[in-house]
Coordinates of C-alpha atoms in Angstrom, one line a residue:
X292 CA -4.5 11.5 56.2
X293 CA -3.2 8.3 57.6
X294 CA -1.5 7.2 60.8
X295 CA 0.0 4.1 62.3
X296 CA -2.0 2.1 64.9
X297 CA 0.2 0.6 67.6
X298 CA -0.9 -1.7 70.5
X299 CA 1.3 -3.4 73.1
X300 CA 0.4 -6.0 75.6
X301 CA 2.6 -8.4 77.7
X302 CA 5.7 -7.6 75.7
X303 CA 4.1 -8.0 72.3
X304 CA 3.6 -5.0 70.1
X305 CA 1.3 -4.9 67.0
X306 CA 1.8 -2.1 64.5
X307 CA -0.7 -1.5 61.7
X308 CA 0.5 1.1 59.3
X309 CA -1.4 3.6 57.1
X310 CA -4.8 3.6 58.8
X311 CA -7.1 6.4 57.7
X312 CA -7.3 8.9 60.6
X313 CA -7.7 12.5 61.5
X314 CA -4.3 13.8 62.6
X315 CA -3.9 16.9 64.8
X316 CA -1.8 19.5 63.0
X317 CA -0.5 20.8 66.4
X318 CA 0.8 17.6 68.1
X319 CA 0.5 14.9 65.4
X320 CA -1.9 12.8 67.6
X321 CA -4.2 10.5 65.5
X322 CA -7.9 10.0 66.1
X323 CA -9.6 7.0 64.3
X324 CA -13.2 6.7 63.4
X325 CA -15.1 4.6 66.1
X326 CA -15.8 1.9 63.5
X327 CA -12.2 1.7 62.5
X328 CA -11.0 1.6 66.1
X329 CA -13.5 -1.2 66.9
X330 CA -12.3 -3.3 64.0
X331 CA -8.6 -2.7 64.9
X332 CA -9.2 -3.7 68.5
X333 CA -11.1 -6.9 67.5
X334 CA -8.4 -7.9 65.0
X335 CA -5.5 -7.2 67.3
X336 CA -7.3 -9.0 70.2
X337 CA -7.7 -12.1 68.0
X338 CA -4.1 -11.9 66.9
X339 CA -2.8 -11.6 70.5
X340 CA -5.1 -14.5 71.6
X341 CA -3.6 -16.7 68.9
X342 CA 0.0 -15.7 69.9
X343 CA -0.6 -16.4 73.6
X344 CA -2.0 -19.9 72.8
X345 CA 1.1 -20.9 70.7

């Protein structure tokens, strides 16, 4: 199954759609593999760092 990853910081929101995840059938909450989460955070951090320097 897939889910959206969303991160917000200082008024900027980054949305990455359709990331492979385990999604709870009860509440719909997504859990990402640790490696996936690490890559998402690194990528989003770089993106935000670029945005803040512009």
